[in-house]
Short mmCIF file of C-alpha atoms and ligand atoms in Angstrom, two decimals:
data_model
loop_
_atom_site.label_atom_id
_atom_site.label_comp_id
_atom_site.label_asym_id
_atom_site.label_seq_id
_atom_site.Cartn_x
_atom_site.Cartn_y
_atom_site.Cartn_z
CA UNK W 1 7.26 2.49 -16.02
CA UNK W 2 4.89 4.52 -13.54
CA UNK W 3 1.04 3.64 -14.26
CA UNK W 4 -1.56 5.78 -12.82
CA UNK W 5 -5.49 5.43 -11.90
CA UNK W 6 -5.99 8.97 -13.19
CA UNK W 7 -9.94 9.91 -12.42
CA UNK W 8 -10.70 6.28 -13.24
CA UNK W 9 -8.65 6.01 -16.45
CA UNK W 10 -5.55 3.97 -16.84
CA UNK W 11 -3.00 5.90 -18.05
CA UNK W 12 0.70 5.72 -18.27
CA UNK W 13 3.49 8.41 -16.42
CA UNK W 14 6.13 9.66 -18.44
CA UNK W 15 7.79 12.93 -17.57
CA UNK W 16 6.53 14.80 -20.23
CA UNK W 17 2.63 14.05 -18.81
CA UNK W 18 0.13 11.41 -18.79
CA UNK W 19 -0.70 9.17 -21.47
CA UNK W 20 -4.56 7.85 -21.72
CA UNK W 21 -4.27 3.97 -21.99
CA UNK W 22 -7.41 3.31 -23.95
CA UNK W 23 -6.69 6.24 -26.55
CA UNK W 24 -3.31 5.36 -27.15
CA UNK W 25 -3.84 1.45 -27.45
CA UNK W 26 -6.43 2.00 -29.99
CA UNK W 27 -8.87 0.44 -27.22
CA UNK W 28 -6.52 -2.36 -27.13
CA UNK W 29 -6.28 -1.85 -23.26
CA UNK W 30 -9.40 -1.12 -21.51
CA UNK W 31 -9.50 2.36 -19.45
CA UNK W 32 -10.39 0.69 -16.50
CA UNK W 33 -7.26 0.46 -14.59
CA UNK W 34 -8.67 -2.54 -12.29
CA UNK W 35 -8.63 -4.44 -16.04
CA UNK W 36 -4.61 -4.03 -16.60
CA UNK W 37 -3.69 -6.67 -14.16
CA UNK W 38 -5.13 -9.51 -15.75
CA UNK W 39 -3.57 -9.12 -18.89
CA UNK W 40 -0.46 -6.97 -17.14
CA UNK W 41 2.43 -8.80 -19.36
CA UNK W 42 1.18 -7.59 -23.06
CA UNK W 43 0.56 -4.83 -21.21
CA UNK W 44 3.69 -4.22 -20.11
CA UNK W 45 5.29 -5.44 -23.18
CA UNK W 46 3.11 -2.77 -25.09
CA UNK W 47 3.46 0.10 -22.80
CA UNK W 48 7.10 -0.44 -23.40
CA UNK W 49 7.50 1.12 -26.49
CA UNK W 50 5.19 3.79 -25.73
CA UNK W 51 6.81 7.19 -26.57
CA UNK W 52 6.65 10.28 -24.06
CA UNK W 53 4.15 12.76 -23.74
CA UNK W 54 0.31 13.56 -23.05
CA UNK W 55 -1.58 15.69 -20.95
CA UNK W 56 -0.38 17.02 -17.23
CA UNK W 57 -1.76 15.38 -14.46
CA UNK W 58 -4.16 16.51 -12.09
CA UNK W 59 -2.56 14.55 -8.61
CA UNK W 60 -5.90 15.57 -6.73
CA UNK W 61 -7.88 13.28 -9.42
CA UNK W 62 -5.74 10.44 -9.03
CA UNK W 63 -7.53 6.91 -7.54
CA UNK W 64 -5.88 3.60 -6.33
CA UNK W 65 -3.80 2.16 -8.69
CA UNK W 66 -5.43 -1.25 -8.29
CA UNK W 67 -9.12 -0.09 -7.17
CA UNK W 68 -10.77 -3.00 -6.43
CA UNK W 69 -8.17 -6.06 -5.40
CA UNK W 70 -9.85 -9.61 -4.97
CA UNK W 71 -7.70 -9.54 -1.89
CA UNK W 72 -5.65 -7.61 0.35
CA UNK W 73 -2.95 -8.96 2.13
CA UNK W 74 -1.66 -7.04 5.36
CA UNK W 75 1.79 -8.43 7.18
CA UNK W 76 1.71 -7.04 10.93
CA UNK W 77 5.29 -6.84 13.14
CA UNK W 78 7.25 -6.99 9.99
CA UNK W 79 9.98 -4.64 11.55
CA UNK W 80 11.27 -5.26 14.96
CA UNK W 81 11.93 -2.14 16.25
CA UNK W 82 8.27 -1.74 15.29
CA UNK W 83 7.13 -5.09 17.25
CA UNK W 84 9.13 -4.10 19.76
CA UNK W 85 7.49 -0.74 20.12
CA UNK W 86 3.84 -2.61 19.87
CA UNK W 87 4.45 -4.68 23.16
CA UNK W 88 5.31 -7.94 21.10
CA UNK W 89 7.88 -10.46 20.70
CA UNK W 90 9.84 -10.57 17.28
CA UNK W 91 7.40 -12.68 15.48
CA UNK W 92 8.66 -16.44 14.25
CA UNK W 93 6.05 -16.27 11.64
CA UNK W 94 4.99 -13.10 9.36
CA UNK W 95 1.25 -12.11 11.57
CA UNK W 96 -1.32 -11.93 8.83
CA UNK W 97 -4.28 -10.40 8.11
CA UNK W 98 -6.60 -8.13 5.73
CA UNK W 99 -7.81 -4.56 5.08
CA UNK W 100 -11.58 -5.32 3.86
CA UNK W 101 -10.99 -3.88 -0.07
CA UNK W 102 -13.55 -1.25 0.60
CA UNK W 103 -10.88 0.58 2.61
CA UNK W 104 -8.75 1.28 -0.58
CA UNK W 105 -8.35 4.70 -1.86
CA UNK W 106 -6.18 7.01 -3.52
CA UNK W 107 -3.41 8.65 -2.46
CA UNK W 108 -4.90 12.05 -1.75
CA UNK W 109 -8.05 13.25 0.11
CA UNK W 110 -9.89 12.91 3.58
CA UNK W 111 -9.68 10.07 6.13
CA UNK W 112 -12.57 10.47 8.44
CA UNK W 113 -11.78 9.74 11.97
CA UNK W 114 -14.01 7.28 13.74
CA UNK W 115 -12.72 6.94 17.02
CA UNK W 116 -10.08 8.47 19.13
CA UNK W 117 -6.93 5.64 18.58
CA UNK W 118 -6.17 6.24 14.76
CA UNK W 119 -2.56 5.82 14.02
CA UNK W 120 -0.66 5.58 11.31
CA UNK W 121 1.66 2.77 9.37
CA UNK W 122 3.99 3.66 5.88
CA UNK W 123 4.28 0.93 4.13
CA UNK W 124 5.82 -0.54 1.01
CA UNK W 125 2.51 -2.26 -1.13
CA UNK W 126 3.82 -4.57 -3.51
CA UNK W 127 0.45 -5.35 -6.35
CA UNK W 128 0.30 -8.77 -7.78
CA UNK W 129 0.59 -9.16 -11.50
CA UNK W 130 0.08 -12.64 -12.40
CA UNK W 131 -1.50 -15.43 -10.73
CA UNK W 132 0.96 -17.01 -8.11
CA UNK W 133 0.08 -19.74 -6.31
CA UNK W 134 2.77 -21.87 -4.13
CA UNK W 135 5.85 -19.86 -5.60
CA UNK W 136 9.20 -19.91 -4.30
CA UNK W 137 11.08 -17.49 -2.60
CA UNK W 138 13.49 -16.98 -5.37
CA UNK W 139 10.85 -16.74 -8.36
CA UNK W 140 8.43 -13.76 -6.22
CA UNK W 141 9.22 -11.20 -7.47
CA UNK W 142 8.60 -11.93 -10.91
CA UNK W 143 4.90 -12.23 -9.84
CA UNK W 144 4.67 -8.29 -8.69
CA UNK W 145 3.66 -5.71 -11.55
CA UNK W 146 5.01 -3.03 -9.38
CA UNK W 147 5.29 -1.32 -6.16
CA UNK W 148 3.43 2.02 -4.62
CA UNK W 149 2.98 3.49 -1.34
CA UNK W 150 0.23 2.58 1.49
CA UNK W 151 -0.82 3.74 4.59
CA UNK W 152 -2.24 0.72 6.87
CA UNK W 153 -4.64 3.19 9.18
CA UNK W 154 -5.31 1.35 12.35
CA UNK W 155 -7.91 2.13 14.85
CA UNK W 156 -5.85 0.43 17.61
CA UNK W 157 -9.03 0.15 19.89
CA UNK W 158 -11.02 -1.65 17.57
CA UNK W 159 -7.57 -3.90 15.90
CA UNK W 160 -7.64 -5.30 19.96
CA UNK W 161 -11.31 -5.53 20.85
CA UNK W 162 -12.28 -9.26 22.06
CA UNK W 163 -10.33 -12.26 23.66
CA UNK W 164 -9.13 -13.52 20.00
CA UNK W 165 -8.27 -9.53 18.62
CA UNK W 166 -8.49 -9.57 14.95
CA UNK W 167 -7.26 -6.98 13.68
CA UNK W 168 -8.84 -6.52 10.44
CA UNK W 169 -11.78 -4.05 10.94
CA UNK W 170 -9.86 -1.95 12.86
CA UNK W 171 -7.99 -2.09 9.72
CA UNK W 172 -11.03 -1.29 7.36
CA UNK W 173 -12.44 1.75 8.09
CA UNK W 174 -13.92 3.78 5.13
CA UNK W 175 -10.20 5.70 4.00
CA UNK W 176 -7.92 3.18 5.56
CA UNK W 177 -6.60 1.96 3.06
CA UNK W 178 -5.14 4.66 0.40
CA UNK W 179 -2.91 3.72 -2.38
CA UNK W 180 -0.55 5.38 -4.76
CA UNK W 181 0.44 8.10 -6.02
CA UNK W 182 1.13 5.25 -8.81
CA UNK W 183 2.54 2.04 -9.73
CA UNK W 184 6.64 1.74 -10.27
CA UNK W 185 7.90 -1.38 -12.15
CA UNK W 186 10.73 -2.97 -10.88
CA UNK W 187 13.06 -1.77 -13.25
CA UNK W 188 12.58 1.37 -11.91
CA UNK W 189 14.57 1.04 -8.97
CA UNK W 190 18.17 0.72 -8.06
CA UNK W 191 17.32 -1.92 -5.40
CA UNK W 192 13.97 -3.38 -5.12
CA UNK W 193 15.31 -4.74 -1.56
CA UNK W 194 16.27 -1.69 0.17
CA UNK W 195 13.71 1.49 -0.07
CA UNK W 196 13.63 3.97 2.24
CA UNK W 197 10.01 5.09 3.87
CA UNK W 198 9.10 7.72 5.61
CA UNK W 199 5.70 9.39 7.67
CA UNK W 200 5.38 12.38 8.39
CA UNK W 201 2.48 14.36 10.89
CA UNK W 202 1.65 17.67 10.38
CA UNK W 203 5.27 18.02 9.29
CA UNK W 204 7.22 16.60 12.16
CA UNK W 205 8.93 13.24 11.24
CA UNK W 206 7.35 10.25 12.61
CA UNK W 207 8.57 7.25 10.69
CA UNK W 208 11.64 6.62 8.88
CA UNK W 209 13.08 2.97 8.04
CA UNK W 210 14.21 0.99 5.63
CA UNK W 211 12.51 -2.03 3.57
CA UNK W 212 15.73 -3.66 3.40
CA UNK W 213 15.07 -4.13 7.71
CA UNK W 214 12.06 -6.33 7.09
CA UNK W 215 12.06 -9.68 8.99
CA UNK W 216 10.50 -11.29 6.11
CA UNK W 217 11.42 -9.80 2.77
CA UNK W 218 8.48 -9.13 -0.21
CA UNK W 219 9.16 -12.18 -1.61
CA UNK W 220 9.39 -14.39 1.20
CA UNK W 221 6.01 -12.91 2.04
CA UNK W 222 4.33 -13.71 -1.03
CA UNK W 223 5.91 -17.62 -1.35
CA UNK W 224 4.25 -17.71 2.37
CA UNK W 225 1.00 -15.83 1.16
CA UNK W 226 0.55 -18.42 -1.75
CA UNK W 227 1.26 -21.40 -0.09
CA UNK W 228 -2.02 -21.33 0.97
CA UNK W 229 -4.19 -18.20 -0.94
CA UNK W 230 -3.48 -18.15 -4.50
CA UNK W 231 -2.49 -14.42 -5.31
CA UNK W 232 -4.51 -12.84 -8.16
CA UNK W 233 -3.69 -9.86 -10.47
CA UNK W 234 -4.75 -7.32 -9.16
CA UNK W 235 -4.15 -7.71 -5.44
CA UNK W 236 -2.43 -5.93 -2.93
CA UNK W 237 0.04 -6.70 -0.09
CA UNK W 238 0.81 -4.33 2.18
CA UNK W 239 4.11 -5.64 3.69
CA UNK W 240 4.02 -4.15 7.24
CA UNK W 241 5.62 -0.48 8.98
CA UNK W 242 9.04 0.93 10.36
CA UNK W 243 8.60 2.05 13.97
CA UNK W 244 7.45 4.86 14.85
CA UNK W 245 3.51 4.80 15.01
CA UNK W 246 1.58 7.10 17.81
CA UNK W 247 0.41 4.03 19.53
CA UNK W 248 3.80 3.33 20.33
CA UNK W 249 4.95 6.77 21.55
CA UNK W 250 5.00 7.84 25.41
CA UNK W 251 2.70 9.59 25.72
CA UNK W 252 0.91 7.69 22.68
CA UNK W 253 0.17 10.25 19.53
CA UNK W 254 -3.24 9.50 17.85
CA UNK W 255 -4.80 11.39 14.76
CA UNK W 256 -6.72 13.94 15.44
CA UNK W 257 -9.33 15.63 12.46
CA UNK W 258 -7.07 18.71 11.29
CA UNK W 259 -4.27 16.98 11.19
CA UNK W 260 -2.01 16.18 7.89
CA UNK W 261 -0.39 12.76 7.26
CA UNK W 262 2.52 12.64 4.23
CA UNK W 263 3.71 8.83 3.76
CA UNK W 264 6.39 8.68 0.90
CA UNK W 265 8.59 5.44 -0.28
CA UNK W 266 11.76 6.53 -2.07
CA UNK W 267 11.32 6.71 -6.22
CA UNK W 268 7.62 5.79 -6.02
CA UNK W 269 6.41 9.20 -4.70
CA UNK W 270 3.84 10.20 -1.82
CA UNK W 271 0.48 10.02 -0.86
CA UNK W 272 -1.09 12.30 1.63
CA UNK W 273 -4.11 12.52 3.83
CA UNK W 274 -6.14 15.19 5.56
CA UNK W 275 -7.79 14.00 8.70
CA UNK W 276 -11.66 15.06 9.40
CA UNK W 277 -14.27 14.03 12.11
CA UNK W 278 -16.02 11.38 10.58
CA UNK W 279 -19.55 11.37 10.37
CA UNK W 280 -20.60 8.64 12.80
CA UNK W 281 -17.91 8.29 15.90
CA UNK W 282 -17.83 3.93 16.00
CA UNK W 283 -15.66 4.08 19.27
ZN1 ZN Y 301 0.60 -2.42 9.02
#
């Protein structure tokens, strides 16, 4: 099952169209797609014997598929060609940290540049469906509702500013955080373990990996993630980016406004970005 944030209404993908959650529930389901996740097993049990059909879908009115996440969970280094590339050692432990949930969008649209080292990160979002807190390895998985794509924006000056960087506002800038084009439930995919992602920059190839070369796997991430934060429906973890940012290039490739930026993750879809100056330069 695909599930969609279509201009602020929950609604379900099927190939012949879109169908309106709310309407076809009998106002069951609330239209609010941020609503879904807390009750996201009837859902799911409902939505499965929904029939095909509704309305086409507009892809330019389509929001995040979980708007407004209690919490974001970002996994830095998570690839080590990629750490490799940053200047780092393979990490021992998965490097943690969060884009402030004001940076989530939807998958298509503008990202305002505020400084002159944006760069860009794919990456495989996995969005909580059920409480987990302290979960094993082996049972993870079964806490996900589904899977879509992300792009982890990083304004690499700001990510390093100060003697302790954090990198979480260089994380967060308005746009930084887009989402989509949907959600994909597991049973949608062949295997879960092993997606392929891809970037791409006006066109040329800039990222292309596979999730199956992550040092810590989704749900070894998320038993980590609740030993100590419960996870809550709703949230989002973005589980860290292939090699192959600008930052990492010789000479280093940063975003410029004008420029286009696809990020796809095989059988979820692609989300895609058109960079403009933003209106207050922070760096
Ligand atoms: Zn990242």
């Amino acid at each position: 099952m695909r599930i969609a944030n279509v201009a602020g209404r929950l609604t379900i993908v099927t190939p012949a169209g879109g169908i309106d959650v709310e309407h076809a529930s009998g106002g069951r389901f609330s239209a609010d797609p941020a609503a879904v996740y807390e009750r996201w097993a009837e859902f799911a049990a409902w939505a499965a014997d929904v029939a095909p059909g509704g309305e086409p879908i507009d892809e330019a009115t389509l929001g995040a598929p979980s708007p407004r996440p209690a919490q974001v969970f970002a996994i830095g280094l998570n690839y080590g060609a990629h750490a490799l590339e940053a200047g780092y050692d393979i990490p021992e432990v998965p490097i943690t940290f969060t884009k402030f949930p004001t940076c989530i969008t939807g998958p298509q649209g503008e990202l305002p540049i505020p400084g002159d080292r944006v760069d860009w990160e794919v990456e495989l979002v996995a969005v909580v469906g059920r409480r987990a807190e302290n979960v094993s390895t082996a049972d993870a998985w079964t806490y996900v509702a589904g899977l879509t794509v992300g792009q982890d924006y990083s304004e690499r000056r700001v990510q390093t500013l100060g003697q302790t960087p954090q990198f979480s506002l260089g994380k967060s800038f308005p746009g930084f955080g887009p989402t989509g084009p949907w959600l994909v439930t597991l049973d949608e995919f062949d295997d879960v373990d092993d997606l392929l992602l891809e970037c791409t920059v006006n066109g040329a190839l800039m990222q292309s990996g596979r999730t199956r070369d992550m040092i810590v796997s989704v749900p070894g991430i998320l038993s980590r993630l609740s030993a100590v934060c419960p996870l809550l429906p709703g949230d989002l973890v973005f589980t860290g980016t292939p090699e192959g940012v600008g930052s990492g290039r010789t000479p280093p490739i940063f975003l410029r406004p004008g420029d286009e930026v696809v990020s796809t993750v095989e059988r979820i879809g692609a989300i895609r970005q058109r960079c403009v100056a933003a209106a207050h330069a922070f760096v």
